[in-house]
CSV table of C-alpha atoms in Angstrom, one decimal:
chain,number,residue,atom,x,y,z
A,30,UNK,CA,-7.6,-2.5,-13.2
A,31,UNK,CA,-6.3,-6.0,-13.0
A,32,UNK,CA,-6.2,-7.5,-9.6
A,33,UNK,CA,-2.4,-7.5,-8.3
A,34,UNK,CA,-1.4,-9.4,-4.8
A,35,UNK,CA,0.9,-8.0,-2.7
A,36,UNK,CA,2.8,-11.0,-0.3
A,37,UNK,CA,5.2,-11.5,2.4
A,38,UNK,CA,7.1,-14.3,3.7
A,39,UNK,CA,8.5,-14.8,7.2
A,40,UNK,CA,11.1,-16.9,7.7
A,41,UNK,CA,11.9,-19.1,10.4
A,42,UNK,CA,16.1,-18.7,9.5
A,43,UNK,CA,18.6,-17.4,6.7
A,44,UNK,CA,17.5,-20.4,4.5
A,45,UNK,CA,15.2,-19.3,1.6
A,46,UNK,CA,12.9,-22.4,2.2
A,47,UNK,CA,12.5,-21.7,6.0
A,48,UNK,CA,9.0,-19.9,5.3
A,49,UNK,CA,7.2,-19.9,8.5
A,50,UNK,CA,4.3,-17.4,7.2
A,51,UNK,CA,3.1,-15.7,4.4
A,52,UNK,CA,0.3,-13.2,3.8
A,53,UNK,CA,-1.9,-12.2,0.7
A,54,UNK,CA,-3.4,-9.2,0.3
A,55,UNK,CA,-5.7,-9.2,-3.5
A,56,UNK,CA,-6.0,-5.9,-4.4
A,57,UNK,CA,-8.7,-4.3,-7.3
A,58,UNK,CA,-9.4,-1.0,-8.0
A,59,UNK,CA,-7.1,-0.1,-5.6
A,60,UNK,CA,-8.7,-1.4,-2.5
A,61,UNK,CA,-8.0,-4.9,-0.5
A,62,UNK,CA,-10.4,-7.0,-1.6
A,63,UNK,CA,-9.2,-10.5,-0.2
A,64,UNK,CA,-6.9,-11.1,2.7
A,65,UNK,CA,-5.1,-14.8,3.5
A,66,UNK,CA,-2.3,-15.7,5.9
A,67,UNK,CA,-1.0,-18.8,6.7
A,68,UNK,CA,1.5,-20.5,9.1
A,69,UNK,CA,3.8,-22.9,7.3
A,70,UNK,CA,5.9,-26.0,8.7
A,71,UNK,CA,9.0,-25.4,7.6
A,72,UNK,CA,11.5,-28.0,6.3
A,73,UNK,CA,13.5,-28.2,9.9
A,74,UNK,CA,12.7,-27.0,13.1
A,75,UNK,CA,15.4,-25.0,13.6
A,76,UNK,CA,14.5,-21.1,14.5
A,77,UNK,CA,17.2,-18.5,14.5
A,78,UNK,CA,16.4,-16.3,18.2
A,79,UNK,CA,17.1,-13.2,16.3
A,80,UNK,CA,14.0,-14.3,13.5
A,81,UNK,CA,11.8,-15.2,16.6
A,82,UNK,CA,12.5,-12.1,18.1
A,83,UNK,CA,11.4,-10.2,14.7
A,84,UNK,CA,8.4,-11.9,13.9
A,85,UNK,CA,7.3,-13.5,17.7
A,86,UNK,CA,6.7,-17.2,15.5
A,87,UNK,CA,8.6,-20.4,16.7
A,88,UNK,CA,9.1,-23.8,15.8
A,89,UNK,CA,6.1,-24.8,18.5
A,90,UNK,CA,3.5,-22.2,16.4
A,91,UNK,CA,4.0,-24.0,13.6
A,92,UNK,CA,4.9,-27.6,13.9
A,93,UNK,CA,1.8,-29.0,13.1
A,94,UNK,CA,0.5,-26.4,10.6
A,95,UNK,CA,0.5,-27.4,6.8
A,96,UNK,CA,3.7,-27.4,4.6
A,97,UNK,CA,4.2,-25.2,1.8
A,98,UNK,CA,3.7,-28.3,-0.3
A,99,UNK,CA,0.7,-28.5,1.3
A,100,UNK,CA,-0.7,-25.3,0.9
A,101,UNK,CA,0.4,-24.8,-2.9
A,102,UNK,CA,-3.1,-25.5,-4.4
A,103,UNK,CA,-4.5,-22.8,-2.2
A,104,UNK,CA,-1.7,-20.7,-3.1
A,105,UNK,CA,-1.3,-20.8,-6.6
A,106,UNK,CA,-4.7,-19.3,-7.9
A,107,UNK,CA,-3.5,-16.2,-6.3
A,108,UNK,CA,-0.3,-16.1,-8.0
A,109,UNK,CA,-0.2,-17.5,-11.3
A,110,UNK,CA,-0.9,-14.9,-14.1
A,111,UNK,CA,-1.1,-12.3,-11.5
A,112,UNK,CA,1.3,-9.1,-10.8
A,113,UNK,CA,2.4,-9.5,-7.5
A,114,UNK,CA,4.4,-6.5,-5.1
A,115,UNK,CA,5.8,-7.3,-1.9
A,116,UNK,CA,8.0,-5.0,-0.1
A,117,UNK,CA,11.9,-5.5,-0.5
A,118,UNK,CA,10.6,-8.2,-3.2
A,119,UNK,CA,13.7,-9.5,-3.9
A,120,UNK,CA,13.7,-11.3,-0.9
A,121,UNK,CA,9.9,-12.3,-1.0
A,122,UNK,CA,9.9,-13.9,-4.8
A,123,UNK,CA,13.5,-15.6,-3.6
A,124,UNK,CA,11.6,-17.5,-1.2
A,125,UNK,CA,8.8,-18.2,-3.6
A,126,UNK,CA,11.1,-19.4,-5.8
A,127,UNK,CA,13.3,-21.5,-3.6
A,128,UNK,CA,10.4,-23.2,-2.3
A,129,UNK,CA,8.7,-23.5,-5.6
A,130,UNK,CA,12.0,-25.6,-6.5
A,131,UNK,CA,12.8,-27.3,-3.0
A,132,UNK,CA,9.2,-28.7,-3.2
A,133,UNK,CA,9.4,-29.0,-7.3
A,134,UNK,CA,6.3,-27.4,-7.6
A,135,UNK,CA,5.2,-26.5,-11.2
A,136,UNK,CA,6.7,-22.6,-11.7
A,137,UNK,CA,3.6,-20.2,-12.2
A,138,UNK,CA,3.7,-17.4,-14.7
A,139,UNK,CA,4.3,-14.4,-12.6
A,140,UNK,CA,5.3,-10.8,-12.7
A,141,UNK,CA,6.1,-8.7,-9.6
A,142,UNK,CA,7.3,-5.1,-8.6
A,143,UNK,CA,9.1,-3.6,-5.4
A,144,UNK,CA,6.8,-1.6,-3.3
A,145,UNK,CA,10.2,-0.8,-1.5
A,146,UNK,CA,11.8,1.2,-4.6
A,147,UNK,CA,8.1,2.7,-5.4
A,148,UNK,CA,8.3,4.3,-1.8
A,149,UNK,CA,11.5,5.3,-2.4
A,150,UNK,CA,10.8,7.0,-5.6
A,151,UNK,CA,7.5,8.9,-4.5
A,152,UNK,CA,8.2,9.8,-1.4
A,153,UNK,CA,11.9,10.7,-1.5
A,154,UNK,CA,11.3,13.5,1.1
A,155,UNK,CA,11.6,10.0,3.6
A,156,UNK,CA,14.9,9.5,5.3
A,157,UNK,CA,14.0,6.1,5.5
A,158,UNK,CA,11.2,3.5,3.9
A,159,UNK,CA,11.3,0.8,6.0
A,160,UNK,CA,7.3,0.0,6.0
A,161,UNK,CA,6.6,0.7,10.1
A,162,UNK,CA,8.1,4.3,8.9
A,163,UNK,CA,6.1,4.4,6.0
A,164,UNK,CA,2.8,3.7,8.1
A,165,UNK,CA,3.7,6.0,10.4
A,166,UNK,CA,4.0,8.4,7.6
A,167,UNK,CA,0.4,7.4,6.4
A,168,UNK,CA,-0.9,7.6,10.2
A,169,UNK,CA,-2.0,3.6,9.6
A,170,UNK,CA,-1.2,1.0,12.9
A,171,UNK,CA,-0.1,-2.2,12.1
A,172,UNK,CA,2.1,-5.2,13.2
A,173,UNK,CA,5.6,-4.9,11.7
A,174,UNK,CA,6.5,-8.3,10.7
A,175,UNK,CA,3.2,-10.3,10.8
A,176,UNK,CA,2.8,-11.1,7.4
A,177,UNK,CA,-0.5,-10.2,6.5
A,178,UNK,CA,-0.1,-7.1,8.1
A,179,UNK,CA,3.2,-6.5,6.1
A,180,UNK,CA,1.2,-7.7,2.6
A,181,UNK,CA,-1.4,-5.3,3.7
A,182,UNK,CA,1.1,-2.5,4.5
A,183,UNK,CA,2.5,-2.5,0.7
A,184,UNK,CA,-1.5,-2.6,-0.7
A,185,UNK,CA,-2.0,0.7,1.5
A,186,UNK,CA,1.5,1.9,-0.2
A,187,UNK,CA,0.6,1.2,-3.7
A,188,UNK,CA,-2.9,2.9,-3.2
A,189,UNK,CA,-1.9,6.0,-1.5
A,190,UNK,CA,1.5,6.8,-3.8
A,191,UNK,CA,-1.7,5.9,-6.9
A,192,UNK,CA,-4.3,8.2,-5.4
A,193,UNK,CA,-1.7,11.0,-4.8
A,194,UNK,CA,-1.2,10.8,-8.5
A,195,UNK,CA,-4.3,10.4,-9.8
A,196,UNK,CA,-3.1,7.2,-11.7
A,197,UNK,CA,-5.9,4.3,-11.8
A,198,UNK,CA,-4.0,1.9,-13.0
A,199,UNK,CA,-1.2,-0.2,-11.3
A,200,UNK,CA,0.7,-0.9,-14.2
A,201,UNK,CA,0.9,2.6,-15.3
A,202,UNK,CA,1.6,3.8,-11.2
A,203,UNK,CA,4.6,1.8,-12.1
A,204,UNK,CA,5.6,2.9,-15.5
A,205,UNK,CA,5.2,6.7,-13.8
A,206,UNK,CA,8.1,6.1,-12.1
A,207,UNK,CA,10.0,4.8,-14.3
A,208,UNK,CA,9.8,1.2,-12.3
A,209,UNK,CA,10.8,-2.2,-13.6
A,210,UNK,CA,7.8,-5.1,-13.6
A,211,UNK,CA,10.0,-7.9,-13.2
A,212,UNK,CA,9.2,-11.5,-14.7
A,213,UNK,CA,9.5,-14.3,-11.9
């Protein structure tokens, strides 16, 4: 199996470029193979309460870590040529994207694929697939809104919804379900 890497953003406001976090999770073979998180200095210091009250991070946990900009070479290894999955990825490869422009960064290939709509698809017996419902459902404890443990979260859902099918392949998890890989 190619190696696919799940991510997550948290953001320090509504802007796409306030990225405050982000976690990388490498997965092979269906298991975690590689784990990074970082904390990010985002363009302004301004933190919505409400995100602070989601994700516990604030302007003074991250005012003197590294800058996306910053970061990018240790970043882009992981991302470029690789399938990536994140979790609602909409909102995860928007922020990739707006900072990719913001800090016009060079655009890496990518292609990704919603965890959230794979969830929904396999295990439509769920009322709801938020992901601290779908570890509950896959008796895992983790840290809703840190974003390793959120990257993490989506690996453990693309492995279990594979292993429950038999499938050993993550492309063709995807293609089971009729799924969309999307091009970045």
């Amino acid at each position: 199996m190619q190696k696919c890497v799940g991510i997550d953003f948290e953001a320090a406001n509504c802007e796409q470029t306030s990225a405050c976090s982000l976690g990388l999770v490498v997965l092979e073979n269906f298991e975690i193979v590689e784990s990074r998180y970082w904390l990010i200095k985002p363009p302004t210091s301004y933190f919505k309460p409400e995100f602070i009250d989601i994700h516990g991070l604030s302007w003074a946990d991250v005012k003197d870590s590294p800058t996306f900009e910053e970061i990018w070479e240790e970043i882009e290894p992981y991302l470029s040529g690789r399938l990536l999955f994140a979790h609602n990825a909409g909102f995860d490869i928007a922020v990739l994207r707006a900072l990719i422009k913001f800090y016009k960064l060079p655009y890496p290939k990518i292609t990704y694929f919603d965890t959230l709509l794979l969830s929904k698809v396999a295990w439509k017996h769920l009322p709801r697939h938020k992901l601290n419902v779908l570890a509950e459902y896959m008796g895992k404890e983790f840290q809703h809104h840190n974003a390793l443990e959120d990257a993490k979260m989506c690996a453990n859902i693309v492995s279990k919804i594979a292993s429950e099918n038999q499938i050993t392949d993550v492309k063709a998890l995807v293609r089971h379900y009729n799924l969309k890989i999307k091009r970045f």
